PDB file of C-alpha atoms in Angstrom:
ATOM      1  CA  SER A   1       6.226 -18.737  27.551  1.00 48.00           C
ATOM      2  CA  GLN A   2       8.427 -21.220  25.151  1.00 57.00           C
ATOM      3  CA  GLN A   3       9.995 -18.328  23.345  1.00 76.00           C
ATOM      4  CA  GLY A   4      13.860 -17.508  23.857  1.00 85.00           C
ATOM      5  CA  GLU A   5      14.587 -14.823  25.774  1.00 89.00           C
ATOM      6  CA  GLU A   6      18.126 -12.988  24.533  1.00 92.00           C
ATOM      7  CA  ASP A   7      20.235 -10.835  26.887  1.00 93.00           C
ATOM      8  CA  PRO A   8      21.727  -8.322  26.956  1.00 95.00           C
ATOM      9  CA  GLN A   9      18.701  -6.059  25.340  1.00 94.00           C
ATOM     10  CA  ALA A  10      20.724  -4.021  23.657  1.00 96.00           C
ATOM     11  CA  LEU A  11      24.850  -4.085  22.962  1.00 97.00           C
ATOM     12  CA  SER A  12      26.995  -1.470  21.719  1.00 97.00           C
ATOM     13  CA  ILE A  13      30.609  -2.044  20.165  1.00 97.00           C
ATOM     14  CA  GLN A  14      33.333  -0.611  18.324  1.00 97.00           C
ATOM     15  CA  GLU A  15      34.034  -2.444  14.758  1.00 97.00           C
ATOM     16  CA  GLY A  16      36.580  -5.327  14.736  1.00 97.00           C
ATOM     17  CA  GLU A  17      35.487  -6.539  18.658  1.00 97.00           C
ATOM     18  CA  ASN A  18      33.360  -9.511  19.138  1.00 98.00           C
ATOM     19  CA  ALA A  19      29.708  -9.672  19.963  1.00 97.00           C
ATOM     20  CA  THR A  20      28.463 -12.071  22.249  1.00 98.00           C
ATOM     21  CA  MET A  21      24.626 -12.266  22.735  1.00 97.00           C
ATOM     22  CA  ASN A  22      22.661 -15.034  24.724  1.00 97.00           C
ATOM     23  CA  CYS A  23      19.563 -16.810  24.611  1.00 96.00           C
ATOM     24  CA  SER A  24      17.446 -18.857  27.372  1.00 95.00           C
ATOM     25  CA  TYR A  25      14.673 -20.825  27.035  1.00 94.00           C
ATOM     26  CA  LYS A  26      12.704 -23.193  29.142  1.00 92.00           C
ATOM     27  CA  THR A  27      11.422 -26.447  27.967  1.00 91.00           C
ATOM     28  CA  SER A  28      13.282 -29.312  25.867  1.00 92.00           C
ATOM     29  CA  ILE A  29      13.988 -28.421  22.477  1.00 92.00           C
ATOM     30  CA  ASN A  30      15.007 -30.335  18.832  1.00 92.00           C
ATOM     31  CA  ASN A  31      17.035 -27.257  17.583  1.00 93.00           C
ATOM     32  CA  LEU A  32      17.661 -23.694  17.979  1.00 95.00           C
ATOM     33  CA  GLN A  33      17.993 -21.077  15.548  1.00 95.00           C
ATOM     34  CA  TRP A  34      19.457 -17.191  15.271  1.00 97.00           C
ATOM     35  CA  TYR A  35      17.663 -14.994  13.184  1.00 97.00           C
ATOM     36  CA  ARG A  36      18.939 -11.249  11.801  1.00 97.00           C
ATOM     37  CA  GLN A  37      16.664  -8.439  10.954  1.00 96.00           C
ATOM     38  CA  ASN A  38      17.729  -4.918  10.189  1.00 94.00           C
ATOM     39  CA  SER A  39      15.570  -2.089  10.943  1.00 91.00           C
ATOM     40  CA  GLY A  40      12.241  -2.047   9.816  1.00 87.00           C
ATOM     41  CA  ARG A  41      12.982  -5.222   8.009  1.00 91.00           C
ATOM     42  CA  GLY A  42      11.837  -9.020   7.894  1.00 93.00           C
ATOM     43  CA  LEU A  43      14.061 -11.846   9.271  1.00 95.00           C
ATOM     44  CA  VAL A  44      16.709 -13.744   8.308  1.00 95.00           C
ATOM     45  CA  HIS A  45      17.809 -16.975   9.501  1.00 95.00           C
ATOM     46  CA  LEU A  46      21.201 -17.052  10.635  1.00 96.00           C
ATOM     47  CA  ILE A  47      22.185 -20.573  11.624  1.00 96.00           C
ATOM     48  CA  LEU A  48      20.573 -23.791  13.365  1.00 95.00           C
ATOM     49  CA  ILE A  49      22.064 -25.802  16.057  1.00 96.00           C
ATOM     50  CA  ARG A  50      20.843 -29.014  16.904  1.00 95.00           C
ATOM     51  CA  SER A  51      20.045 -30.385  20.448  1.00 95.00           C
ATOM     52  CA  ASN A  52      22.806 -33.069  19.927  1.00 95.00           C
ATOM     53  CA  GLU A  53      25.333 -30.477  19.056  1.00 96.00           C
ATOM     54  CA  ARG A  54      27.374 -28.277  21.154  1.00 97.00           C
ATOM     55  CA  GLU A  55      29.158 -25.620  18.681  1.00 98.00           C
ATOM     56  CA  LYS A  56      28.772 -24.652  15.243  1.00 97.00           C
ATOM     57  CA  HIS A  57      30.388 -22.302  13.119  1.00 97.00           C
ATOM     58  CA  SER A  58      29.256 -20.406   9.991  1.00 95.00           C
ATOM     59  CA  GLY A  59      32.087 -17.685   8.799  1.00 97.00           C
ATOM     60  CA  ARG A  60      32.050 -14.908  11.343  1.00 97.00           C
ATOM     61  CA  LEU A  61      29.387 -16.949  13.642  1.00 98.00           C
ATOM     62  CA  ARG A  62      29.758 -19.332  16.309  1.00 98.00           C
ATOM     63  CA  VAL A  63      27.106 -20.645  18.101  1.00 98.00           C
ATOM     64  CA  THR A  64      27.144 -22.805  21.396  1.00 98.00           C
ATOM     65  CA  LEU A  65      24.216 -24.602  22.855  1.00 98.00           C
ATOM     66  CA  ASP A  66      24.178 -26.261  26.342  1.00 97.00           C
ATOM     67  CA  THR A  67      20.971 -28.237  26.858  1.00 96.00           C
ATOM     68  CA  SER A  68      21.639 -28.716  30.660  1.00 96.00           C
ATOM     69  CA  LYS A  69      21.809 -25.102  31.248  1.00 96.00           C
ATOM     70  CA  LYS A  70      18.966 -24.479  28.621  1.00 96.00           C
ATOM     71  CA  SER A  71      20.843 -21.670  26.873  1.00 97.00           C
ATOM     72  CA  SER A  72      22.686 -20.762  23.232  1.00 97.00           C
ATOM     73  CA  SER A  73      25.017 -18.029  22.680  1.00 98.00           C
ATOM     74  CA  LEU A  74      25.976 -16.203  19.592  1.00 98.00           C
ATOM     75  CA  LEU A  75      29.556 -15.079  19.121  1.00 98.00           C
ATOM     76  CA  ILE A  76      29.814 -12.663  15.870  1.00 98.00           C
ATOM     77  CA  THR A  77      33.524 -12.175  15.411  1.00 98.00           C
ATOM     78  CA  ALA A  78      35.447  -9.275  13.823  1.00 97.00           C
ATOM     79  CA  SER A  79      32.137  -7.182  13.828  1.00 97.00           C
ATOM     80  CA  ARG A  80      31.649  -4.909  11.291  1.00 97.00           C
ATOM     81  CA  ALA A  81      28.973  -1.797  11.029  1.00 96.00           C
ATOM     82  CA  ALA A  82      27.142  -3.837   8.690  1.00 96.00           C
ATOM     83  CA  ASP A  83      26.437  -6.231  11.406  1.00 97.00           C
ATOM     84  CA  THR A  84      24.353  -3.932  13.525  1.00 98.00           C
ATOM     85  CA  ALA A  85      20.880  -5.152  13.473  1.00 97.00           C
ATOM     86  CA  SER A  86      18.604  -6.824  16.002  1.00 96.00           C
ATOM     87  CA  TYR A  87      18.997 -10.632  16.354  1.00 97.00           C
ATOM     88  CA  PHE A  88      16.731 -13.221  17.986  1.00 96.00           C
ATOM     89  CA  CYS A  89      17.084 -16.869  18.899  1.00 95.00           C
ATOM     90  CA  ALA A  90      13.803 -19.420  18.105  1.00 94.00           C
ATOM     91  CA  PRO A  91      14.072 -22.250  20.395  1.00 93.00           C
ATOM     92  CA  ASP A  92      12.285 -25.293  18.285  1.00 91.00           C
ATOM     93  CA  THR A  93       9.992 -27.357  21.013  1.00 88.00           C
ATOM     94  CA  GLY A  94       8.433 -29.207  18.249  1.00 83.00           C
ATOM     95  CA  ARG A  95       5.311 -26.863  18.271  1.00 80.00           C
ATOM     96  CA  ARG A  96       3.939 -26.145  14.495  1.00 77.00           C
ATOM     97  CA  ALA A  97       5.490 -22.419  15.009  1.00 84.00           C
ATOM     98  CA  LEU A  98       8.569 -21.104  16.204  1.00 87.00           C
ATOM     99  CA  THR A  99       8.490 -18.280  19.028  1.00 85.00           C
ATOM    100  CA  PHE A 100      10.645 -14.729  19.394  1.00 88.00           C
ATOM    101  CA  GLY A 101      11.783 -13.007  22.271  1.00 84.00           C
ATOM    102  CA  SER A 102      12.381  -9.063  22.200  1.00 89.00           C
ATOM    103  CA  GLY A 103      15.766  -9.785  20.525  1.00 93.00           C
ATOM    104  CA  THR A 104      19.442  -8.380  21.251  1.00 96.00           C
ATOM    105  CA  ARG A 105      19.810  -4.760  19.358  1.00 96.00           C
ATOM    106  CA  LEU A 106      23.480  -4.741  18.097  1.00 98.00           C
ATOM    107  CA  GLN A 107      24.874  -1.564  16.982  1.00 98.00           C
ATOM    108  CA  VAL A 108      28.537  -1.260  15.793  1.00 97.00           C
ATOM    109  CA  GLN A 109      30.465   1.674  15.933  1.00 95.00           C
ATOM    110  CA  PRO A 110      32.577   2.319  13.102  1.00 91.00           C
TER     111      PRO A 110
ATOM    112  CA  ASP B   1      16.393 -17.079  -3.629  1.00 70.00           C
ATOM    113  CA  VAL B   2      13.363 -17.501  -1.655  1.00 71.00           C
ATOM    114  CA  LYS B   3      10.708 -14.900  -1.781  1.00 83.00           C
ATOM    115  CA  VAL B   4       8.026 -13.809   0.438  1.00 94.00           C
ATOM    116  CA  THR B   5       5.967 -11.034  -0.628  1.00 95.00           C
ATOM    117  CA  GLN B   6       4.080  -8.562   1.196  1.00 96.00           C
ATOM    118  CA  SER B   7       2.057  -5.952  -0.953  1.00 90.00           C
ATOM    119  CA  SER B   8       2.831  -3.004   0.992  1.00 92.00           C
ATOM    120  CA  ARG B   9       5.615  -1.796   3.125  1.00 94.00           C
ATOM    121  CA  TYR B  10       3.575   1.011   4.714  1.00 96.00           C
ATOM    122  CA  LEU B  11      -0.412   1.481   5.026  1.00 97.00           C
ATOM    123  CA  VAL B  12      -2.480   3.833   6.701  1.00 97.00           C
ATOM    124  CA  LYS B  13      -6.100   3.411   7.637  1.00 97.00           C
ATOM    125  CA  ARG B  14      -8.820   4.626   9.504  1.00 97.00           C
ATOM    126  CA  THR B  15     -10.337   3.343  12.592  1.00 98.00           C
ATOM    127  CA  GLY B  16     -13.302   1.013  11.904  1.00 97.00           C
ATOM    128  CA  GLU B  17     -12.041   0.030   8.208  1.00 97.00           C
ATOM    129  CA  LYS B  18     -11.435  -3.521   7.323  1.00 97.00           C
ATOM    130  CA  VAL B  19      -7.778  -4.123   6.022  1.00 97.00           C
ATOM    131  CA  PHE B  20      -6.223  -6.525   4.214  1.00 97.00           C
ATOM    132  CA  LEU B  21      -2.616  -7.432   4.374  1.00 97.00           C
ATOM    133  CA  GLU B  22      -1.627  -9.941   1.664  1.00 96.00           C
ATOM    134  CA  CYS B  23       1.513 -12.543   1.891  1.00 96.00           C
ATOM    135  CA  VAL B  24       2.378 -14.150  -1.474  1.00 96.00           C
ATOM    136  CA  GLN B  25       5.098 -17.145  -1.219  1.00 93.00           C
ATOM    137  CA  ASP B  26       6.978 -18.214  -4.287  1.00 88.00           C
ATOM    138  CA  MET B  27       6.732 -22.183  -3.568  1.00 81.00           C
ATOM    139  CA  ASP B  28       4.514 -24.767  -2.272  1.00 80.00           C
ATOM    140  CA  HIS B  29       4.934 -24.787   0.858  1.00 80.00           C
ATOM    141  CA  GLU B  30       2.180 -25.726   3.384  1.00 81.00           C
ATOM    142  CA  ASN B  31       2.864 -23.408   6.658  1.00 91.00           C
ATOM    143  CA  MET B  32       2.606 -19.608   6.817  1.00 94.00           C
ATOM    144  CA  PHE B  33       2.571 -17.433   9.776  1.00 95.00           C
ATOM    145  CA  TRP B  34       1.367 -13.950  10.495  1.00 97.00           C
ATOM    146  CA  TYR B  35       3.253 -12.366  13.362  1.00 96.00           C
ATOM    147  CA  ARG B  36       2.799  -8.516  14.950  1.00 96.00           C
ATOM    148  CA  GLN B  37       6.091  -7.020  16.258  1.00 95.00           C
ATOM    149  CA  ASP B  38       6.089  -4.417  18.899  1.00 93.00           C
ATOM    150  CA  PRO B  39       8.931  -2.545  20.624  1.00 88.00           C
ATOM    151  CA  GLY B  40       9.891  -4.690  23.535  1.00 83.00           C
ATOM    152  CA  LEU B  41       7.072  -7.264  23.146  1.00 85.00           C
ATOM    153  CA  GLY B  42       9.504  -9.038  20.177  1.00 87.00           C
ATOM    154  CA  LEU B  43       7.522 -11.130  17.813  1.00 91.00           C
ATOM    155  CA  ARG B  44       3.787 -12.495  18.725  1.00 92.00           C
ATOM    156  CA  LEU B  45       2.219 -15.460  16.541  1.00 93.00           C
ATOM    157  CA  ILE B  46      -1.271 -13.863  15.499  1.00 96.00           C
ATOM    158  CA  TYR B  47      -1.888 -16.930  13.037  1.00 96.00           C
ATOM    159  CA  PHE B  48      -0.803 -19.687  11.289  1.00 94.00           C
ATOM    160  CA  SER B  49      -1.982 -21.720   8.188  1.00 95.00           C
ATOM    161  CA  TYR B  50      -0.898 -25.628   7.557  1.00 90.00           C
ATOM    162  CA  ASP B  51      -2.437 -26.138   4.439  1.00 90.00           C
ATOM    163  CA  VAL B  52      -4.935 -24.263   1.873  1.00 90.00           C
ATOM    164  CA  LYS B  53      -8.173 -23.465   4.312  1.00 88.00           C
ATOM    165  CA  MET B  54      -6.838 -24.547   7.317  1.00 91.00           C
ATOM    166  CA  LYS B  55      -5.852 -22.112  10.025  1.00 93.00           C
ATOM    167  CA  GLU B  56      -4.606 -22.125  13.490  1.00 94.00           C
ATOM    168  CA  LYS B  57      -4.884 -19.630  16.388  1.00 95.00           C
ATOM    169  CA  GLY B  58      -1.166 -18.527  17.364  1.00 93.00           C
ATOM    170  CA  ASP B  59      -1.277 -16.325  20.932  1.00 91.00           C
ATOM    171  CA  ILE B  60      -3.208 -13.082  19.885  1.00 95.00           C
ATOM    172  CA  PRO B  61      -5.804 -13.545  17.447  1.00 96.00           C
ATOM    173  CA  GLU B  62      -8.203 -11.508  19.101  1.00 96.00           C
ATOM    174  CA  GLY B  63      -9.583  -8.775  16.425  1.00 96.00           C
ATOM    175  CA  TYR B  64      -7.922 -10.614  13.441  1.00 98.00           C
ATOM    176  CA  SER B  65      -8.985 -13.422  10.670  1.00 97.00           C
ATOM    177  CA  VAL B  66      -7.019 -15.222   7.996  1.00 97.00           C
ATOM    178  CA  SER B  67      -7.989 -16.770   4.541  1.00 97.00           C
ATOM    179  CA  ARG B  68      -6.022 -19.164   2.626  1.00 96.00           C
ATOM    180  CA  GLU B  69      -8.024 -19.682  -0.332  1.00 94.00           C
ATOM    181  CA  LYS B  70      -4.498 -21.039  -2.712  1.00 93.00           C
ATOM    182  CA  LYS B  71      -1.373 -22.484  -1.026  1.00 92.00           C
ATOM    183  CA  GLU B  72       0.583 -19.717  -2.456  1.00 93.00           C
ATOM    184  CA  ARG B  73      -1.630 -16.712  -0.612  1.00 95.00           C
ATOM    185  CA  PHE B  74      -1.643 -16.222   3.172  1.00 96.00           C
ATOM    186  CA  SER B  75      -4.023 -12.995   4.316  1.00 97.00           C
ATOM    187  CA  LEU B  76      -4.137 -11.393   7.565  1.00 98.00           C
ATOM    188  CA  ILE B  77      -7.492  -9.299   7.627  1.00 98.00           C
ATOM    189  CA  LEU B  78      -8.547  -6.718  10.531  1.00 97.00           C
ATOM    190  CA  GLU B  79     -12.297  -6.568  10.253  1.00 94.00           C
ATOM    191  CA  SER B  80     -12.734  -3.005  12.128  1.00 97.00           C
ATOM    192  CA  ALA B  81      -9.193  -1.844  12.273  1.00 97.00           C
ATOM    193  CA  SER B  82      -8.523  -0.375  15.725  1.00 97.00           C
ATOM    194  CA  THR B  83      -5.729   1.800  17.039  1.00 97.00           C
ATOM    195  CA  ASN B  84      -3.888  -0.689  19.242  1.00 97.00           C
ATOM    196  CA  GLN B  85      -3.249  -2.487  16.067  1.00 98.00           C
ATOM    197  CA  THR B  86      -0.928  -0.195  14.682  1.00 98.00           C
ATOM    198  CA  SER B  87       2.289  -2.350  14.468  1.00 97.00           C
ATOM    199  CA  MET B  88       4.920  -4.118  12.049  1.00 96.00           C
ATOM    200  CA  TYR B  89       3.360  -7.006  10.477  1.00 97.00           C
ATOM    201  CA  LEU B  90       5.427  -9.921   9.550  1.00 97.00           C
ATOM    202  CA  CYS B  91       4.716 -13.091   6.962  1.00 97.00           C
ATOM    203  CA  ALA B  92       6.119 -16.307   6.946  1.00 95.00           C
ATOM    204  CA  ARG B  93       6.609 -19.084   5.520  1.00 92.00           C
ATOM    205  CA  GLU B  94       8.362 -22.246   6.169  1.00 89.00           C
ATOM    206  CA  GLY B  95      11.473 -23.712   4.396  1.00 80.00           C
ATOM    207  CA  SER B  96      11.864 -27.464   2.890  1.00 71.00           C
ATOM    208  CA  TRP B  97      15.090 -29.079   5.481  1.00 67.00           C
ATOM    209  CA  PRO B  98      14.891 -28.131   7.934  1.00 67.00           C
ATOM    210  CA  LYS B  99      11.278 -27.724   7.914  1.00 66.00           C
ATOM    211  CA  ASN B 100      10.963 -25.190  10.394  1.00 80.00           C
ATOM    212  CA  ILE B 101      13.177 -22.705   9.308  1.00 89.00           C
ATOM    213  CA  GLN B 102      11.110 -19.690   8.613  1.00 92.00           C
ATOM    214  CA  TYR B 103      11.387 -17.160   6.042  1.00 93.00           C
ATOM    215  CA  PHE B 104       9.814 -13.488   6.149  1.00 95.00           C
ATOM    216  CA  GLY B 105       8.870 -11.017   4.245  1.00 96.00           C
ATOM    217  CA  ALA B 106       9.977  -7.556   4.349  1.00 95.00           C
ATOM    218  CA  GLY B 107       6.902  -6.344   6.819  1.00 96.00           C
ATOM    219  CA  THR B 108       4.190  -4.189   6.805  1.00 96.00           C
ATOM    220  CA  ARG B 109       4.046  -1.097   9.205  1.00 96.00           C
ATOM    221  CA  LEU B 110       0.719  -0.205   9.667  1.00 98.00           C
ATOM    222  CA  SER B 111      -0.886   2.422  11.236  1.00 98.00           C
ATOM    223  CA  VAL B 112      -4.354   3.316  12.479  1.00 98.00           C
ATOM    224  CA  LEU B 113      -5.713   6.571  13.304  1.00 97.00           C
TER     225      LEU B 113
END
């Protein structure tokens, strides 16, 4: 499968803590994207990191990419209850369509 | 603000019914997608369309068909609904730049009884 595999499947933390989610993939990529899904809603694009980038920041989000290990991580710093959602990675392998895994369910306890 | 609108948030249908799920985008983008999402299985691509009247099967097209008569509208059709098609259905369109960012609708939760 060309989809990303997120790890862990579920994560529960306290408000103010950092949350780290990981993504592994199998083939070479053009870029890798992270999406967020609130319960019962559609996915929302968070951040894109290109294959020649190693790290990217957006607000409280930090994404790293290691193409030699075919892995990426998403770090959410100083988490808030509103960050409770599922997070998905989507490696872009050049196919017409992205593929998505099962995601990491993040629960931030107030 | 990007808009992808799915006509229904919740839908209940009977086994054997023909079901239409409608998706409308606010722009003039070629690529549109239909996914279904089930617990533990993630999002699975059913069909996508790269222009009017152009379509391509995704990973799980069986039991589904699609229609794209106008660029802004992409419909998913369940010819004869079955209980195993009970799921969350998500429509998406591609962005402008970077081109492959996807913008999703709010989803349609379909129950087939």
